[in-house]
Amino acid sequence: DVKVTQSSRYLVKRTGEKVFLECVQDMDHENMFWYRQDPGLGLRLIYFSYDVKMKEKGDIPEGYSVSREKKERFSLILESASTNQTSMYLCASSLKTGRGYTFGSGTRLTVV
Amino acid sequence: GENVEQHPSTLSVQEGDSAVIKCTYSDSASNYFPWYKQELGKRPQLIIDIRSNVGEKKDQRIAVTLNKTAKHFSLHITETQPEDSAVYFCAASITFGNEKLTFGTGTRLTIIP
């Protein structure tokens, strides 16, 4: 059973803080993704990676960066957290050969 | 880029009745269309998917239909049960393999006992 683990379930940070969200998958998936989920907006893609040290911008990358130094780990970085980044963040992974994503349980981030 | 619209945003049906959720997509190059179910407080999980070379796919009480000409696809759930209550998301990708999914805004399905 593929497991995608996000380091924190709930996180509260102050405006201006640098925030790290960690995601680890244990099934040797090549691809990893970060989405944010907001009511009425669905899931929106922030960044994704098809390989180690590779990253590509999704639809809403502003205010975020990512790091993928190892195949199993994909980190999302909020350089200077703002209140409009309060959201549920979902990490996902997938095989290069296809067949959809496996999601993590999510991190609910509140920026105050 | 791709845009996926999903309707309705909420849907309530009597237990045992059928439920239909519809999505339209904008990029005619899209060829992979999965559906995810997210139960309250849980992660989204893939329940069924379809590729563009297929018009319909069934898995027990769940079916997905695709109309490439009209650029829309639908999820059909028959004989609904209380455990079908969840938020359902459709998605689309240009590629199958290394897919980059664009999601719809979700449908909250409530099954009334």
mmCIF file of C-alpha atoms in Angstrom:
data_model
loop_
_atom_site.group_PDB
_atom_site.id
_atom_site.type_symbol
_atom_site.label_atom_id
_atom_site.label_comp_id
_atom_site.label_asym_id
_atom_site.label_seq_id
_atom_site.Cartn_x
_atom_site.Cartn_y
_atom_site.Cartn_z
ATOM 1 C CA ASP A 1 0.000 0.000 0.000
ATOM 2 C CA VAL A 2 1.495 3.295 -1.125
ATOM 3 C CA LYS A 3 1.993 5.708 1.670
ATOM 4 C CA VAL A 4 2.382 9.425 1.279
ATOM 5 C CA THR A 5 3.156 11.016 4.611
ATOM 6 C CA GLN A 6 2.907 14.697 5.395
ATOM 7 C CA SER A 7 4.868 15.736 8.457
ATOM 8 C CA SER A 8 2.200 17.847 10.142
ATOM 9 C CA ARG A 9 -1.571 17.536 10.238
ATOM 10 C CA TYR A 10 -2.142 21.011 11.664
ATOM 11 C CA LEU A 11 0.187 23.989 11.680
ATOM 12 C CA VAL A 12 -0.216 27.550 12.941
ATOM 13 C CA LYS A 13 2.340 30.121 11.822
ATOM 14 C CA ARG A 14 2.720 33.877 12.068
ATOM 15 C CA THR A 15 2.676 36.273 9.127
ATOM 16 C CA GLY A 16 6.163 36.683 7.705
ATOM 17 C CA GLU A 17 7.499 33.361 8.979
ATOM 18 C CA LYS A 18 9.266 30.931 6.667
ATOM 19 C CA VAL A 19 7.275 27.710 6.619
ATOM 20 C CA PHE A 20 8.365 24.244 5.521
ATOM 21 C CA LEU A 21 5.852 21.541 4.642
ATOM 22 C CA GLU A 22 7.372 18.098 4.222
ATOM 23 C CA CYS A 23 6.105 15.164 2.198
ATOM 24 C CA VAL A 24 7.610 11.685 1.996
ATOM 25 C CA GLN A 25 6.470 8.740 -0.132
ATOM 26 C CA ASP A 26 7.692 5.190 0.290
ATOM 27 C CA MET A 27 6.840 3.505 -3.012
ATOM 28 C CA ASP A 28 9.542 4.803 -5.327
ATOM 29 C CA HIS A 29 7.189 7.061 -7.280
ATOM 30 C CA GLU A 30 8.944 9.317 -9.753
ATOM 31 C CA ASN A 31 6.452 12.194 -9.637
ATOM 32 C CA MET A 32 5.414 14.382 -6.725
ATOM 33 C CA PHE A 33 2.983 17.275 -6.477
ATOM 34 C CA TRP A 34 1.805 19.984 -4.123
ATOM 35 C CA TYR A 35 -1.797 21.207 -4.249
ATOM 36 C CA ARG A 36 -3.778 23.526 -2.058
ATOM 37 C CA GLN A 37 -7.437 22.842 -1.355
ATOM 38 C CA ASP A 38 -9.862 25.652 -0.641
ATOM 39 C CA PRO A 39 -13.669 25.498 -0.353
ATOM 40 C CA GLY A 40 -15.325 26.211 -3.686
ATOM 41 C CA LEU A 41 -11.995 26.262 -5.522
ATOM 42 C CA GLY A 42 -11.136 22.588 -5.547
ATOM 43 C CA LEU A 43 -7.514 21.502 -5.727
ATOM 44 C CA ARG A 44 -5.057 23.886 -7.351
ATOM 45 C CA LEU A 45 -1.559 22.870 -8.388
ATOM 46 C CA ILE A 46 1.284 24.822 -6.799
ATOM 47 C CA TYR A 47 4.436 22.968 -7.934
ATOM 48 C CA PHE A 48 5.350 19.540 -9.202
ATOM 49 C CA SER A 49 8.432 17.447 -9.851
ATOM 50 C CA TYR A 50 9.026 14.600 -12.274
ATOM 51 C CA ASP A 51 12.522 13.779 -10.974
ATOM 52 C CA VAL A 52 15.054 14.518 -8.285
ATOM 53 C CA LYS A 53 16.263 18.123 -8.347
ATOM 54 C CA MET A 54 13.655 18.898 -10.972
ATOM 55 C CA LYS A 55 10.729 21.246 -10.341
ATOM 56 C CA GLU A 56 8.076 22.944 -12.405
ATOM 57 C CA LYS A 57 5.578 25.663 -11.598
ATOM 58 C CA GLY A 58 1.942 24.773 -11.430
ATOM 59 C CA ASP A 59 -0.990 27.132 -11.710
ATOM 60 C CA ILE A 60 -0.467 29.139 -8.508
ATOM 61 C CA PRO A 61 3.287 29.170 -7.644
ATOM 62 C CA GLU A 62 3.491 32.753 -6.380
ATOM 63 C CA GLY A 63 4.737 32.931 -2.795
ATOM 64 C CA TYR A 64 5.922 29.327 -2.793
ATOM 65 C CA SER A 65 9.041 27.361 -3.650
ATOM 66 C CA VAL A 66 9.910 23.675 -3.510
ATOM 67 C CA SER A 67 12.852 21.383 -2.999
ATOM 68 C CA ARG A 68 13.400 17.806 -4.122
ATOM 69 C CA GLU A 69 16.852 16.617 -3.096
ATOM 70 C CA LYS A 70 15.827 12.962 -2.746
ATOM 71 C CA LYS A 71 13.363 10.915 -4.776
ATOM 72 C CA GLU A 72 11.114 10.184 -1.825
ATOM 73 C CA ARG A 73 10.901 13.695 -0.370
ATOM 74 C CA PHE A 74 9.263 16.837 -1.728
ATOM 75 C CA SER A 75 9.211 19.970 0.384
ATOM 76 C CA LEU A 76 6.989 23.011 -0.035
ATOM 77 C CA ILE A 77 8.378 26.297 1.254
ATOM 78 C CA LEU A 78 6.428 29.436 2.033
ATOM 79 C CA GLU A 79 9.138 32.080 1.943
ATOM 80 C CA SER A 80 7.161 34.646 3.939
ATOM 81 C CA ALA A 81 3.810 33.334 5.075
ATOM 82 C CA SER A 82 0.755 35.510 4.518
ATOM 83 C CA THR A 83 -2.825 35.143 5.710
ATOM 84 C CA ASN A 84 -4.026 34.324 2.189
ATOM 85 C CA GLN A 85 -1.908 31.182 2.341
ATOM 86 C CA THR A 86 -4.130 29.771 5.062
ATOM 87 C CA SER A 87 -5.346 26.566 3.446
ATOM 88 C CA MET A 88 -5.258 22.771 3.331
ATOM 89 C CA TYR A 89 -2.091 21.602 1.561
ATOM 90 C CA LEU A 90 -2.110 18.211 -0.107
ATOM 91 C CA CYS A 91 0.939 16.341 -1.336
ATOM 92 C CA ALA A 92 0.576 13.604 -3.946
ATOM 93 C CA SER A 93 2.799 11.165 -5.785
ATOM 94 C CA SER A 94 2.429 9.073 -8.923
ATOM 95 C CA LEU A 95 4.248 6.694 -11.195
ATOM 96 C CA LYS A 96 5.774 7.916 -14.426
ATOM 97 C CA THR A 97 3.718 5.253 -16.202
ATOM 98 C CA GLY A 98 0.465 6.780 -15.050
ATOM 99 C CA ARG A 99 -2.734 5.784 -13.303
ATOM 100 C CA GLY A 100 -3.463 8.703 -11.072
ATOM 101 C CA TYR A 101 -2.190 10.097 -7.812
ATOM 102 C CA THR A 102 -1.849 8.869 -4.248
ATOM 103 C CA PHE A 103 -2.480 11.706 -1.828
ATOM 104 C CA GLY A 104 -1.174 12.414 1.631
ATOM 105 C CA SER A 105 -3.546 13.212 4.482
ATOM 106 C CA GLY A 106 -2.966 16.939 4.158
ATOM 107 C CA THR A 107 -1.598 19.737 6.310
ATOM 108 C CA ARG A 108 -4.052 22.362 7.459
ATOM 109 C CA LEU A 109 -2.004 25.553 7.699
ATOM 110 C CA THR A 110 -3.303 28.625 9.470
ATOM 111 C CA VAL A 111 -1.347 31.861 9.127
ATOM 112 C CA VAL A 112 -2.197 34.446 11.786
ATOM 113 C CA GLY B 1 -4.044 25.998 -19.615
ATOM 114 C CA GLU B 2 -6.696 23.415 -18.931
ATOM 115 C CA ASN B 3 -9.880 24.447 -17.146
ATOM 116 C CA VAL B 4 -12.292 21.913 -15.636
ATOM 117 C CA GLU B 5 -15.800 22.887 -14.572
ATOM 118 C CA GLN B 6 -17.853 20.612 -12.319
ATOM 119 C CA HIS B 7 -21.582 20.601 -11.535
ATOM 120 C CA PRO B 8 -23.447 20.524 -9.295
ATOM 121 C CA SER B 9 -21.518 21.800 -6.295
ATOM 122 C CA THR B 10 -23.897 19.993 -3.933
ATOM 123 C CA LEU B 11 -26.180 17.038 -4.537
ATOM 124 C CA SER B 12 -28.579 15.223 -2.222
ATOM 125 C CA VAL B 13 -30.213 11.951 -3.227
ATOM 126 C CA GLN B 14 -32.324 9.359 -1.471
ATOM 127 C CA GLU B 15 -30.583 6.156 -0.566
ATOM 128 C CA GLY B 16 -31.011 3.689 -3.402
ATOM 129 C CA ASP B 17 -31.403 6.362 -6.075
ATOM 130 C CA SER B 18 -28.775 7.275 -8.674
ATOM 131 C CA ALA B 19 -26.432 10.257 -8.629
ATOM 132 C CA VAL B 20 -24.803 11.949 -11.609
ATOM 133 C CA ILE B 21 -21.970 14.475 -11.499
ATOM 134 C CA LYS B 22 -20.877 16.270 -14.656
ATOM 135 C CA CYS B 23 -17.615 17.888 -15.723
ATOM 136 C CA THR B 24 -16.520 19.800 -18.784
ATOM 137 C CA TYR B 25 -12.948 20.495 -19.844
ATOM 138 C CA SER B 26 -11.466 23.113 -22.129
ATOM 139 C CA ASP B 27 -8.372 21.531 -23.689
ATOM 140 C CA SER B 28 -9.275 19.156 -26.510
ATOM 141 C CA ALA B 29 -5.839 17.521 -26.099
ATOM 142 C CA SER B 30 -6.815 16.119 -22.686
ATOM 143 C CA ASN B 31 -7.014 12.344 -22.739
ATOM 144 C CA TYR B 32 -7.052 11.083 -19.153
ATOM 145 C CA PHE B 33 -9.957 11.677 -16.769
ATOM 146 C CA PRO B 34 -9.876 10.318 -13.203
ATOM 147 C CA TRP B 35 -12.415 10.749 -10.428
ATOM 148 C CA TYR B 36 -11.489 11.092 -6.764
ATOM 149 C CA LYS B 37 -13.606 10.625 -3.653
ATOM 150 C CA GLN B 38 -12.782 12.520 -0.478
ATOM 151 C CA GLU B 39 -14.575 11.464 2.685
ATOM 152 C CA LEU B 40 -14.781 13.931 5.534
ATOM 153 C CA GLY B 41 -11.354 14.520 7.061
ATOM 154 C CA LYS B 42 -9.636 12.052 4.753
ATOM 155 C CA ARG B 43 -7.404 12.168 1.711
ATOM 156 C CA PRO B 44 -8.793 12.094 -1.849
ATOM 157 C CA GLN B 45 -8.737 8.593 -3.297
ATOM 158 C CA LEU B 46 -8.961 7.474 -6.905
ATOM 159 C CA ILE B 47 -12.223 5.618 -7.527
ATOM 160 C CA ILE B 48 -12.365 5.291 -11.309
ATOM 161 C CA ASP B 49 -10.644 6.699 -14.373
ATOM 162 C CA ILE B 50 -11.084 6.685 -18.126
ATOM 163 C CA ARG B 51 -8.873 7.335 -21.087
ATOM 164 C CA SER B 52 -9.956 9.063 -24.262
ATOM 165 C CA ASN B 53 -9.966 5.929 -26.374
ATOM 166 C CA VAL B 54 -12.859 4.593 -24.274
ATOM 167 C CA GLY B 55 -16.395 5.985 -24.124
ATOM 168 C CA GLU B 56 -17.577 4.319 -20.942
ATOM 169 C CA LYS B 57 -16.141 2.368 -18.043
ATOM 170 C CA LYS B 58 -17.917 0.582 -15.188
ATOM 171 C CA ASP B 59 -16.823 -0.709 -11.833
ATOM 172 C CA GLN B 60 -19.687 -2.220 -9.847
ATOM 173 C CA ARG B 61 -22.039 0.655 -8.924
ATOM 174 C CA ILE B 62 -19.813 3.342 -10.423
ATOM 175 C CA ALA B 63 -19.508 4.289 -14.083
ATOM 176 C CA VAL B 64 -17.849 7.075 -16.005
ATOM 177 C CA THR B 65 -18.832 8.249 -19.481
ATOM 178 C CA LEU B 66 -16.802 10.441 -21.805
ATOM 179 C CA ASN B 67 -17.935 12.536 -24.766
ATOM 180 C CA LYS B 68 -14.795 13.857 -26.439
ATOM 181 C CA THR B 69 -16.698 15.817 -29.053
ATOM 182 C CA ALA B 70 -18.563 17.791 -26.423
ATOM 183 C CA LYS B 71 -15.592 17.770 -24.032
ATOM 184 C CA HIS B 72 -17.522 16.483 -21.084
ATOM 185 C CA PHE B 73 -17.453 13.468 -18.820
ATOM 186 C CA SER B 74 -19.730 12.259 -16.072
ATOM 187 C CA LEU B 75 -19.693 10.071 -12.975
ATOM 188 C CA HIS B 76 -22.717 7.847 -12.382
ATOM 189 C CA ILE B 77 -23.352 6.150 -9.045
ATOM 190 C CA THR B 78 -26.257 3.700 -8.929
ATOM 191 C CA GLU B 79 -28.052 2.232 -5.905
ATOM 192 C CA THR B 80 -26.493 4.853 -3.650
ATOM 193 C CA GLN B 81 -25.597 3.952 -0.081
ATOM 194 C CA PRO B 82 -24.779 6.116 2.972
ATOM 195 C CA GLU B 83 -21.064 5.417 2.538
ATOM 196 C CA ASP B 84 -21.208 7.168 -0.844
ATOM 197 C CA SER B 85 -21.581 10.478 1.002
ATOM 198 C CA ALA B 86 -18.381 12.427 0.264
ATOM 199 C CA VAL B 87 -16.914 15.151 -1.920
ATOM 200 C CA TYR B 88 -16.166 13.992 -5.451
ATOM 201 C CA PHE B 89 -13.593 15.639 -7.726
ATOM 202 C CA CYS B 90 -13.188 15.174 -11.441
ATOM 203 C CA ALA B 91 -9.857 15.880 -13.107
ATOM 204 C CA ALA B 92 -8.260 16.001 -16.532
ATOM 205 C CA SER B 93 -4.766 15.586 -17.921
ATOM 206 C CA ILE B 94 -3.263 15.886 -21.378
ATOM 207 C CA THR B 95 -1.019 12.943 -20.743
ATOM 208 C CA PHE B 96 -1.536 9.487 -19.327
ATOM 209 C CA GLY B 97 1.755 8.847 -17.661
ATOM 210 C CA ASN B 98 3.460 11.793 -16.030
ATOM 211 C CA GLU B 99 -0.042 13.204 -15.790
ATOM 212 C CA LYS B 100 -0.511 16.691 -14.428
ATOM 213 C CA LEU B 101 -4.076 16.823 -13.161
ATOM 214 C CA THR B 102 -6.338 19.848 -13.300
ATOM 215 C CA PHE B 103 -9.217 19.352 -10.874
ATOM 216 C CA GLY B 104 -12.802 20.489 -10.849
ATOM 217 C CA THR B 105 -14.166 22.387 -7.865
ATOM 218 C CA GLY B 106 -15.834 19.353 -6.297
ATOM 219 C CA THR B 107 -19.346 18.050 -5.628
ATOM 220 C CA ARG B 108 -20.549 17.367 -2.103
ATOM 221 C CA LEU B 109 -22.811 14.323 -2.365
ATOM 222 C CA THR B 110 -25.150 13.584 0.528
ATOM 223 C CA ILE B 111 -27.109 10.335 0.652
ATOM 224 C CA ILE B 112 -30.353 10.697 2.586
ATOM 225 C CA PRO B 113 -31.277 7.502 4.468
#
